[in-house]
C-alpha positions as a Python dict, from the first residue, in 0.01 Angstrom:
ca = {
    (1, 'M'): (0, 0, 0),
    (2, 'K'): (200, -330, 77),
    (3, 'L'): (-6, -661, 94),
    (4, 'C'): (119, -699, 446),
    (5, 'E'): (6, -361, 571),
    (6, 'L'): (-359, -431, 399),
    (7, 'L'): (-397, -762, 570),
    (8, 'K'): (-310, -628, 929),
    (9, 'D'): (-560, -776, 1167),
    (10, 'I'): (-677, -1046, 931),
    (11, 'N'): (-597, -1421, 1016),
    (12, 'V'): (-421, -1575, 707),
    (13, 'L'): (-469, -1945, 698),
    (14, 'S'): (-228, -2003, 389),
    (15, 'A'): (-76, -1791, 109),
    (16, 'T'): (140, -1806, -187),
    (17, 'A'): (134, -1418, -255),
    (18, 'N'): (425, -1193, -165),
    (19, 'M'): (363, -997, 131),
    (20, 'D'): (569, -710, 22),
    (21, 'M'): (400, -685, -309),
    (22, 'E'): (239, -335, -386),
    (23, 'I'): (-149, -339, -417),
    (24, 'T'): (-292, -71, -613),
    (25, 'G'): (-664, -98, -502),
    (26, 'V'): (-920, -362, -371),
    (27, 'S'): (-1213, -500, -574),
    (28, 'Y'): (-1485, -767, -504),
    (29, 'D'): (-1632, -715, -842),
    (30, 'S'): (-1424, -851, -1124),
    (31, 'R'): (-1562, -620, -1385),
    (32, 'K'): (-1411, -345, -1175),
    (33, 'T'): (-1059, -495, -1117),
    (34, 'E'): (-787, -321, -1258),
    (35, 'P'): (-409, -419, -1268),
    (36, 'G'): (-244, -456, -957),
    (37, 'H'): (-559, -491, -750),
    (38, 'L'): (-624, -748, -447),
    (39, 'F'): (-959, -917, -561),
    (40, 'V'): (-1170, -1045, -288),
    (41, 'A'): (-1388, -1353, -366),
    (42, 'V'): (-1676, -1292, -151),
    (43, 'T'): (-1949, -1585, -121),
    (44, 'G'): (-2278, -1431, -188),
    (45, 'Y'): (-2628, -1539, -191),
    (46, 'A'): (-2677, -1493, -583),
    (47, 'A'): (-2344, -1579, -674),
    (48, 'D'): (-1991, -1720, -551),
    (49, 'G'): (-1708, -1477, -618),
    (50, 'H'): (-1464, -1746, -642),
    (51, 'T'): (-1584, -1829, -995),
    (52, 'F'): (-1464, -1465, -1100),
    (53, 'I'): (-1132, -1526, -1006),
    (54, 'P'): (-1007, -1628, -1369),
    (55, 'A'): (-1199, -1301, -1487),
    (56, 'A'): (-1016, -1101, -1230),
    (57, 'A'): (-699, -1263, -1309),
    (58, 'E'): (-740, -1178, -1681),
    (59, 'R'): (-821, -804, -1577),
    (60, 'G'): (-482, -795, -1417),
    (61, 'A'): (-535, -883, -1054),
    (62, 'A'): (-213, -893, -844),
    (63, 'A'): (-356, -1142, -604),
    (64, 'V'): (-686, -1271, -475),
    (65, 'L'): (-808, -1320, -123),
    (66, 'C'): (-1029, -1624, -79),
    (67, 'Q'): (-1183, -1881, 142),
    (68, 'C'): (-1112, -2177, -130),
    (69, 'V'): (-761, -2212, -277),
    (70, 'P'): (-816, -2128, -637),
    (71, 'D'): (-772, -2343, -925),
    (72, 'T'): (-602, -2072, -1149),
    (73, 'D'): (-232, -1990, -1114),
    (74, 'I'): (-262, -1665, -914),
    (75, 'P'): (-106, -1546, -588),
    (76, 'Y'): (-346, -1608, -320),
    (77, 'V'): (-435, -1539, 46),
    (78, 'Q'): (-675, -1780, 206),
    (79, 'V'): (-906, -1670, 498),
    (80, 'A'): (-1165, -1834, 689),
    (81, 'D'): (-1437, -1568, 582),
    (82, 'S'): (-1364, -1326, 287),
    (83, 'R'): (-1655, -1098, 337),
    (84, 'A'): (-1544, -1042, 710),
    (85, 'A'): (-1200, -976, 592),
    (86, 'L'): (-1330, -728, 325),
    (87, 'A'): (-1433, -512, 615),
    (88, 'V'): (-1101, -517, 777),
    (89, 'L'): (-945, -426, 419),
    (90, 'G'): (-1151, -141, 393),
    (91, 'A'): (-1056, 8, 723),
    (92, 'N'): (-698, -70, 657),
    (93, 'W'): (-699, 90, 307),
    (94, 'F'): (-862, 399, 427),
    (95, 'D'): (-660, 424, 731),
    (96, 'H'): (-958, 382, 955),
    (97, 'P'): (-1139, 711, 899),
    (98, 'A'): (-1430, 578, 1148),
    (99, 'E'): (-1195, 619, 1424),
    (100, 'K'): (-1153, 1002, 1357),
    (101, 'M'): (-1526, 1070, 1398),
    (102, 'T'): (-1809, 1021, 1661),
    (103, 'M'): (-2000, 702, 1532),
    (104, 'I'): (-2385, 675, 1605),
    (105, 'G'): (-2558, 359, 1482),
    (106, 'V'): (-2941, 332, 1455),
    (107, 'T'): (-3109, -25, 1429),
    (108, 'G'): (-3471, -152, 1448),
    (109, 'T'): (-3731, -238, 1214),
    (110, 'N'): (-3917, 103, 1198),
    (111, 'G'): (-3804, 462, 1270),
    (112, 'K'): (-3445, 436, 1163),
    (113, 'T'): (-3448, 710, 904),
    (114, 'T'): (-3649, 963, 1103),
    (115, 'V'): (-3423, 915, 1401),
    (116, 'T'): (-3112, 954, 1205),
    (117, 'Y'): (-3235, 1285, 1045),
    (118, 'L'): (-3351, 1423, 1356),
    (119, 'L'): (-3026, 1341, 1540),
    (120, 'K'): (-2830, 1494, 1242),
    (121, 'T'): (-3028, 1812, 1322),
    (122, 'V'): (-2965, 1816, 1688),
    (123, 'L'): (-2581, 1760, 1643),
    (124, 'E'): (-2566, 2047, 1389),
    (125, 'K'): (-2759, 2294, 1613),
    (126, 'T'): (-2640, 2197, 1940),
    (127, 'C'): (-2279, 2121, 1866),
    (128, 'N'): (-2221, 2314, 1559),
    (129, 'A'): (-2100, 1976, 1412),
    (130, 'R'): (-2060, 1885, 1040),
    (131, 'V'): (-2260, 1531, 1030),
    (132, 'G'): (-2251, 1277, 778),
    (133, 'L'): (-2565, 1074, 728),
    (134, 'I'): (-2590, 725, 571),
    (135, 'G'): (-2958, 579, 535),
    (136, 'T'): (-3238, 450, 323),
    (137, 'I'): (-3321, 771, 139),
    (138, 'Q'): (-2978, 903, 62),
    (139, 'N'): (-2613, 961, 218),
    (140, 'M'): (-2532, 1312, 315),
    (141, 'I'): (-2197, 1501, 382),
    (142, 'G'): (-2320, 1800, 577),
    (143, 'D'): (-2576, 1937, 303),
    (144, 'T'): (-2448, 1762, 17),
    (145, 'V'): (-2666, 1481, -102),
    (146, 'L'): (-2516, 1134, -222),
    (147, 'P'): (-2723, 870, -394),
    (148, 'T'): (-2765, 544, -207),
    (149, 'E'): (-2851, 179, -328),
    (150, 'R'): (-2919, 19, -4),
    (151, 'T'): (-2972, 115, 365),
    (152, 'T'): (-2620, 19, 462),
    (153, 'P'): (-2339, 20, 196),
    (154, 'E'): (-2115, -272, 139),
    (155, 'S'): (-1808, -259, 402),
    (156, 'F'): (-1544, -138, 164),
    (157, 'E'): (-1769, 135, 2),
    (158, 'L'): (-1878, 228, 353),
    (159, 'Q'): (-1521, 287, 462),
    (160, 'A'): (-1455, 498, 140),
    (161, 'L'): (-1764, 713, 232),
    (162, 'F'): (-1650, 756, 581),
    (163, 'A'): (-1298, 868, 432),
    (164, 'R'): (-1480, 1126, 219),
    (165, 'M'): (-1655, 1248, 536),
    (166, 'A'): (-1363, 1290, 734),
    (167, 'D'): (-1178, 1456, 471),
    (168, 'A'): (-1476, 1704, 445),
    (169, 'G'): (-1450, 1779, 792),
    (170, 'C'): (-1741, 1567, 950),
    (171, 'T'): (-1721, 1529, 1336),
    (172, 'H'): (-2000, 1304, 1379),
    (173, 'V'): (-2172, 1021, 1135),
    (174, 'V'): (-2526, 921, 1213),
    (175, 'M'): (-2624, 610, 1021),
    (176, 'E'): (-2896, 349, 991),
    (177, 'V'): (-2756, -5, 1053),
    (178, 'S'): (-2971, -278, 904),
    (179, 'S'): (-2967, -644, 1005),
    (180, 'H'): (-2846, -751, 694),
    (181, 'A'): (-2537, -529, 751),
    (182, 'L'): (-2458, -656, 1108),
    (183, 'V'): (-2488, -1021, 983),
    (184, 'L'): (-2285, -959, 667),
    (185, 'H'): (-2012, -787, 825),
    (186, 'R'): (-2061, -453, 653),
    (187, 'V'): (-2020, -253, 976),
    (188, 'D'): (-1736, -436, 1120),
    (189, 'C'): (-1443, -234, 1228),
    (190, 'I'): (-1663, 72, 1320),
    (191, 'P'): (-1619, 193, 1667),
    (192, 'F'): (-1980, 301, 1744),
    (193, 'R'): (-1993, 560, 2021),
    (194, 'V'): (-2387, 532, 2052),
    (195, 'G'): (-2610, 267, 1920),
    (196, 'I'): (-3011, 308, 1928),
    (197, 'F'): (-3261, 30, 1914),
    (198, 'T'): (-3611, 162, 1816),
    (199, 'N'): (-3813, -137, 1789),
    (200, 'L'): (-3832, -492, 1629),
    (201, 'T'): (-4146, -627, 1435),
    (202, 'E'): (-4193, -885, 1182),
    (203, 'D'): (-3988, -798, 852),
    (204, 'H'): (-3688, -963, 665),
    (205, 'L'): (-3773, -1310, 755),
    (206, 'D'): (-3692, -1402, 408),
    (207, 'F'): (-3337, -1366, 501),
    (208, 'H'): (-3325, -1432, 887),
    (209, 'K'): (-3609, -1678, 879),
    (210, 'T'): (-3687, -1651, 1222),
    (211, 'M'): (-3764, -1377, 1474),
    (212, 'E'): (-3497, -1497, 1719),
    (213, 'A'): (-3272, -1487, 1464),
    (214, 'Y'): (-3371, -1127, 1338),
    (215, 'R'): (-3332, -1024, 1697),
    (216, 'Q'): (-2983, -1151, 1736),
    (217, 'A'): (-2872, -975, 1440),
    (218, 'K'): (-2988, -643, 1578),
    (219, 'T'): (-2811, -722, 1904),
    (220, 'L'): (-2490, -722, 1729),
    (221, 'L'): (-2473, -346, 1713),
    (222, 'F'): (-2497, -341, 2102),
    (223, 'Q'): (-2175, -575, 2117),
    (224, 'R'): (-1965, -304, 1948),
    (225, 'C'): (-2066, 8, 2072),
    (226, 'R'): (-2000, 210, 2405),
    (227, 'D'): (-2347, 326, 2482),
    (228, 'G'): (-2681, 200, 2388),
    (229, 'V'): (-3016, 355, 2397),
    (230, 'F'): (-3312, 106, 2401),
    (231, 'N'): (-3679, 136, 2367),
    (232, 'L'): (-3779, -48, 2691),
    (233, 'D'): (-4145, -77, 2579),
    (234, 'D'): (-4031, -317, 2286),
    (235, 'P'): (-4042, -662, 2411),
    (236, 'A'): (-3715, -742, 2242),
    (237, 'A'): (-3526, -476, 2443),
    (238, 'A'): (-3483, -680, 2761),
    (239, 'P'): (-3321, -992, 2598),
    (240, 'M'): (-3111, -748, 2395),
    (241, 'M'): (-2981, -579, 2677),
    (242, 'E'): (-2914, -896, 2852),
    (243, 'Q'): (-2674, -962, 2569),
    (244, 'A'): (-2532, -616, 2500),
    (245, 'S'): (-2176, -554, 2620),
    (246, 'C'): (-2243, -173, 2632),
    (247, 'R'): (-2372, 65, 2896),
    (248, 'C'): (-2765, 50, 2846),
    (249, 'F'): (-2975, 378, 2851),
    (250, 'T'): (-3340, 307, 2846),
    (251, 'V'): (-3640, 511, 2709),
    (252, 'S'): (-4018, 460, 2745),
    (253, 'E'): (-4365, 601, 2710),
    (254, 'K'): (-4494, 387, 2977),
    (255, 'D'): (-4233, 283, 3236),
    (256, 'T'): (-4147, 566, 3482),
    (257, 'G'): (-3837, 366, 3597),
    (258, 'A'): (-3668, 411, 3246),
    (259, 'D'): (-3375, 669, 3229),
    (260, 'L'): (-3585, 881, 3036),
    (261, 'Y'): (-3944, 875, 2990),
    (262, 'A'): (-4242, 1071, 2830),
    (263, 'A'): (-4511, 1236, 3007),
    (264, 'D'): (-4802, 1448, 2882),
    (265, 'I'): (-4799, 1327, 2532),
    (266, 'C'): (-5029, 1530, 2309),
    (267, 'L'): (-5088, 1441, 1958),
    (268, 'A'): (-5215, 1707, 1695),
    (269, 'A'): (-5245, 1704, 1310),
    (270, 'D'): (-4932, 1879, 1241),
    (271, 'H'): (-4708, 1814, 1572),
    (272, 'I'): (-4668, 1630, 1881),
    (273, 'S'): (-4564, 1758, 2211),
    (274, 'L'): (-4444, 1565, 2534),
    (275, 'T'): (-4248, 1616, 2846),
    (276, 'A'): (-3912, 1454, 2854),
    (277, 'V'): (-3841, 1328, 3227),
    (278, 'T'): (-3510, 1202, 3367),
    (279, 'K'): (-3388, 1198, 3725),
    (280, 'D'): (-3240, 1542, 3669),
    (281, 'G'): (-3550, 1717, 3553),
    (282, 'R'): (-3843, 1779, 3311),
    (283, 'T'): (-3805, 1913, 2974),
    (284, 'P'): (-4105, 2017, 2710),
    (285, 'V'): (-4049, 1918, 2381),
    (286, 'R'): (-4228, 2007, 2066),
    (287, 'L'): (-4166, 1805, 1715),
    (288, 'G'): (-4350, 1890, 1386),
    (289, 'I'): (-4398, 1558, 1274),
    (290, 'P'): (-4733, 1415, 1367),
    (291, 'G'): (-4816, 1051, 1471),
    (292, 'G'): (-4792, 873, 1794),
    (293, 'F'): (-4457, 692, 1683),
    (294, 'S'): (-4300, 1040, 1676),
    (295, 'A'): (-4291, 1027, 2048),
    (296, 'Y'): (-4063, 714, 2036),
    (297, 'N'): (-3833, 869, 1771),
    (298, 'T'): (-3806, 1188, 2002),
    (299, 'L'): (-3715, 971, 2309),
    (300, 'S'): (-3453, 800, 2109),
    (301, 'V'): (-3291, 1109, 1961),
    (302, 'L'): (-3299, 1272, 2325),
    (303, 'G'): (-3144, 954, 2477),
    (304, 'A'): (-2866, 947, 2227),
    (305, 'A'): (-2806, 1330, 2294),
    (306, 'I'): (-2780, 1293, 2667),
    (307, 'L'): (-2512, 1009, 2622),
    (308, 'L'): (-2331, 1247, 2372),
    (309, 'G'): (-2327, 1527, 2656),
    (310, 'I'): (-2594, 1738, 2523),
    (311, 'R'): (-2829, 1922, 2761),
    (312, 'P'): (-3204, 1799, 2709),
    (313, 'A'): (-3308, 2154, 2681),
    (314, 'D'): (-3081, 2210, 2413),
    (315, 'A'): (-3173, 1910, 2228),
    (316, 'A'): (-3548, 1997, 2275),
    (317, 'D'): (-3470, 2338, 2102),
    (318, 'A'): (-3308, 2175, 1803),
    (319, 'L'): (-3586, 1942, 1766),
    (320, 'G'): (-3853, 2234, 1773),
    (321, 'D'): (-3686, 2339, 1442),
    (322, 'A'): (-3657, 1997, 1289),
    (323, 'K'): (-3817, 1930, 946),
    (324, 'S'): (-4028, 1620, 845),
    (325, 'V'): (-3845, 1379, 651),
    (326, 'K'): (-3955, 1262, 302),
    (327, 'G'): (-4177, 977, 263),
    (328, 'R'): (-4237, 973, 660),
    (329, 'V'): (-4606, 1099, 714),
    (330, 'E'): (-4542, 1328, 435),
    (331, 'V'): (-4809, 1582, 314),
    (332, 'V'): (-4847, 1580, -47),
    (333, 'P'): (-4986, 1920, -182),
    (334, 'T'): (-5348, 1874, -334),
    (335, 'P'): (-5476, 2235, -399),
    (336, 'G'): (-5837, 2289, -446),
    (337, 'T'): (-5924, 1975, -270),
    (338, 'D'): (-6104, 1920, 76),
    (339, 'Y'): (-5921, 1619, 139),
    (340, 'T'): (-5559, 1553, 234),
    (341, 'V'): (-5314, 1301, 89),
    (342, 'L'): (-5013, 1151, 311),
    (343, 'I'): (-4713, 923, 190),
    (344, 'D'): (-4536, 703, 436),
    (345, 'Y'): (-4303, 422, 403),
    (346, 'A'): (-4525, 193, 610),
    (347, 'H'): (-4426, -149, 453),
    (348, 'T'): (-4435, -366, 765),
    (349, 'P'): (-4727, -485, 964),
    (350, 'D'): (-4614, -281, 1260),
    (351, 'A'): (-4539, 32, 1060),
    (352, 'L'): (-4872, 13, 888),
    (353, 'E'): (-5057, -23, 1198),
    (354, 'N'): (-4882, 290, 1374),
    (355, 'V'): (-4943, 524, 1068),
    (356, 'L'): (-5321, 418, 1046),
    (357, 'R'): (-5360, 446, 1429),
    (358, 'S'): (-5169, 786, 1418),
    (359, 'V'): (-5384, 931, 1141),
    (360, 'R'): (-5696, 820, 1309),
    (361, 'G'): (-5618, 1044, 1605),
    (362, 'F'): (-5636, 1340, 1408),
    (363, 'C'): (-5849, 1279, 1120),
    (364, 'K'): (-6209, 1445, 1102),
    (365, 'G'): (-6329, 1241, 806),
    (366, 'R'): (-6241, 899, 690),
    (367, 'V'): (-5907, 718, 666),
    (368, 'I'): (-5871, 549, 335),
    (369, 'A'): (-5536, 339, 293),
    (370, 'V'): (-5377, 255, -23),
    (371, 'F'): (-5137, -29, 34),
    (372, 'G'): (-4951, -339, -98),
    (373, 'C'): (-4681, -577, -22),
    (374, 'G'): (-4323, -641, -166),
    (375, 'G'): (-4266, -931, -382),
    (376, 'D'): (-3965, -1162, -344),
    (377, 'R'): (-3996, -1080, 35),
    (378, 'D'): (-4140, -1237, 354),
    (379, 'P'): (-4497, -1376, 232),
    (380, 'M'): (-4595, -1447, 596),
    (381, 'K'): (-4670, -1076, 672),
    (382, 'R'): (-4898, -1032, 380),
    (383, 'P'): (-5216, -1164, 538),
    (384, 'I'): (-5116, -970, 851),
    (385, 'M'): (-5096, -653, 652),
    (386, 'G'): (-5430, -722, 462),
    (387, 'R'): (-5606, -755, 807),
    (388, 'I'): (-5429, -437, 955),
    (389, 'G'): (-5488, -234, 642),
    (390, 'V'): (-5857, -306, 634),
    (391, 'E'): (-5933, -314, 1008),
    (392, 'L'): (-5792, 28, 1088),
    (393, 'S'): (-5903, 233, 765),
    (394, 'D'): (-6253, 325, 683),
    (395, 'L'): (-6180, 237, 301),
    (396, 'A'): (-5887, 25, 186),
    (397, 'V'): (-5747, 0, -159),
    (398, 'I'): (-5528, -301, -200),
    (399, 'T'): (-5257, -251, -465),
    (400, 'S'): (-4912, -355, -575),
    (401, 'D'): (-4613, -244, -411),
    (402, 'N'): (-4289, -363, -556),
    (403, 'P'): (-4381, -694, -696),
    (404, 'R'): (-4045, -779, -832),
    (405, 'T'): (-4034, -1113, -989),
    (406, 'E'): (-4351, -1240, -829),
    (407, 'D'): (-4690, -1230, -987),
    (408, 'P'): (-4855, -903, -850),
    (409, 'N'): (-5215, -1054, -837),
    (410, 'Q'): (-5084, -1361, -629),
    (411, 'I'): (-4950, -1120, -380),
    (412, 'I'): (-5280, -952, -360),
    (413, 'E'): (-5452, -1283, -313),
    (414, 'D'): (-5205, -1343, -19),
    (415, 'I'): (-5296, -1005, 133),
    (416, 'L'): (-5677, -1078, 84),
    (417, 'A'): (-5650, -1411, 271),
    (418, 'G'): (-5612, -1189, 602),
    (419, 'V'): (-5972, -995, 531),
    (420, 'K'): (-6196, -1257, 420),
    (421, 'D'): (-6384, -1253, 762),
    (422, 'L'): (-6372, -865, 795),
    (423, 'N'): (-6705, -690, 704),
    (424, 'K'): (-6534, -352, 604),
    (425, 'P'): (-6530, -194, 267),
    (426, 'Y'): (-6188, -239, 32),
    (427, 'A'): (-6120, -243, -318),
    (428, 'V'): (-5858, -408, -517),
    (429, 'V'): (-5676, -222, -787),
    (430, 'E'): (-5360, -394, -899),
    (431, 'N'): (-5212, -99, -1098),
    (432, 'R'): (-5081, 141, -842),
    (433, 'R'): (-5102, 444, -1040),
    (434, 'E'): (-5476, 370, -1087),
    (435, 'A'): (-5523, 266, -715),
    (436, 'I'): (-5388, 637, -636),
    (437, 'R'): (-5653, 790, -881),
    (438, 'W'): (-5925, 553, -743),
    (439, 'A'): (-5854, 673, -405),
    (440, 'M'): (-5874, 1033, -486),
    (441, 'D'): (-6187, 975, -690),
    (442, 'H'): (-6356, 831, -377),
    (443, 'A'): (-6223, 1092, -126),
    (444, 'Q'): (-6479, 1306, 52),
    (445, 'K'): (-6437, 1612, 267),
    (446, 'D'): (-6204, 1594, 551),
    (447, 'D'): (-6075, 1231, 445),
    (448, 'I'): (-5713, 1139, 449),
    (449, 'I'): (-5556, 925, 214),
    (450, 'V'): (-5266, 743, 332),
    (451, 'L'): (-5023, 611, 41),
    (452, 'C'): (-4843, 343, 225),
    (453, 'G'): (-4517, 161, 155),
    (454, 'K'): (-4333, 341, -106),
    (455, 'G'): (-4241, 660, 105),
    (456, 'H'): (-3935, 821, -53),
    (457, 'E'): (-3912, 565, -338),
    (458, 'T'): (-3962, 730, -683),
    (459, 'Y'): (-3985, 379, -847),
    (460, 'Q'): (-4147, 74, -875),
    (461, 'I'): (-3961, -272, -943),
    (462, 'L'): (-4149, -470, -1189),
    (463, 'G'): (-3963, -789, -1271),
    (464, 'T'): (-3589, -702, -1204),
    (465, 'K'): (-3615, -337, -1353),
    (466, 'K'): (-3708, -23, -1186),
    (467, 'T'): (-3992, 178, -1335),
    (468, 'H'): (-4017, 552, -1242),
    (469, 'L'): (-4315, 603, -1028),
    (470, 'D'): (-4328, 891, -786),
    (471, 'E'): (-4664, 914, -594),
    (472, 'R'): (-4638, 1301, -565),
    (473, 'E'): (-4625, 1326, -929),
    (474, 'E'): (-4930, 1077, -953),
    (475, 'V'): (-5121, 1282, -748),
    (476, 'A'): (-5044, 1626, -909),
    (477, 'A'): (-5123, 1445, -1252),
    (478, 'H'): (-5443, 1325, -1151),
    (479, 'L'): (-5545, 1663, -1013),
    (480, 'E'): (-5457, 1820, -1344),
    (481, 'E'): (-5664, 1566, -1541),
    (482, 'L'): (-5964, 1630, -1300),
    (483, 'A'): (-5929, 2007, -1359),
    (484, 'K'): (-5920, 1963, -1748),
    (485, 'E'): (-6244, 1764, -1712),
}
């Protein structure tokens, strides 16, 4: 592709590169640069890509796109924001694949993963669609699973993924859209047909610094989609809708003035049921994923389906067949025991409160919560989660999550700051494997152990390395140990 074609719709400040030169590829990691590439010098948070321009030149880069004029004698294209330009380059290089599919984006602190999986099921069953999925657990092209490193890939990789999906015959893409992705231009150049807002609670303040900045980041999705589904019960919804440029469709559990609201909500140990009410009628819905938060996920999916022209009754039928999502109120087999073990990704105060309150609603015995907090992340939520975890359980086991480069015992001390005045039982077991075993050893008949925070993850980040840790395996291993005893 000629450089001038690659730079279409990018505002060039200055350039020494020949616009007719042929570019063989695009890279923003100098280690992956090949002869003929356009190297994009992205200013990051850990490193500045401009420092790697000489390395990219040595590897044969034909030109560099940058914000600062390079010191080395290499043809360059200067732009105001190389990260934003990278998104446009990706769309141009892959011939705008997102424009060939119906794009649906889901943003919010909690619920994104479940909503994307449920909506994928609805689209497949009601529209006979081949659906691409992008999210925290994995990426998918139809039934084919692809590994993922982050919730929303970097913009160039994202466009490459869209191209694979379009080539494979996907008609729709359902994707989680993180606040980081919105701020860092990863989802630029994507014509979202529908955007969904689930909720906004404290998270990622290590990056956004304030809740207002966090909300503003989420709002960006609704300034680039045609229609938006908003959880009206969340306080952030109203200001977000005021700033949105899309048509707003509201859902609610409480407000009968919403475009879609829930009535007759019934929670059971293995499902929820409700009546979805719109101005056009009432539709009974049953979803085999327990928990009060499942009602909001159901409403979000139904709202998106309606905006996409799917009848509520057809969407409800599809939801009736939907399977639970890995790491989201997931039941772990515990043969031979009289207690239950659940795994959930709850790693924020709101998510922890939601899952514990939901489990309380159907637990016949005690609720035992095993939880911790991640290192190198917002420390302000640690005492908040400590209080929630101890207050809403009958027995809490405070342990490590992903300590990363922080001292796990210091993270636990931060958590304990929130529970000092509570007269409720808790234990501290820093080693997560031992914490799981401790909880199982102290479980009684009809108790429910909730392993919070790891969810779908099969690793623990200690220092800068990932160590294998699958909580399903740990539960099974301890049951084997007990059987041998």
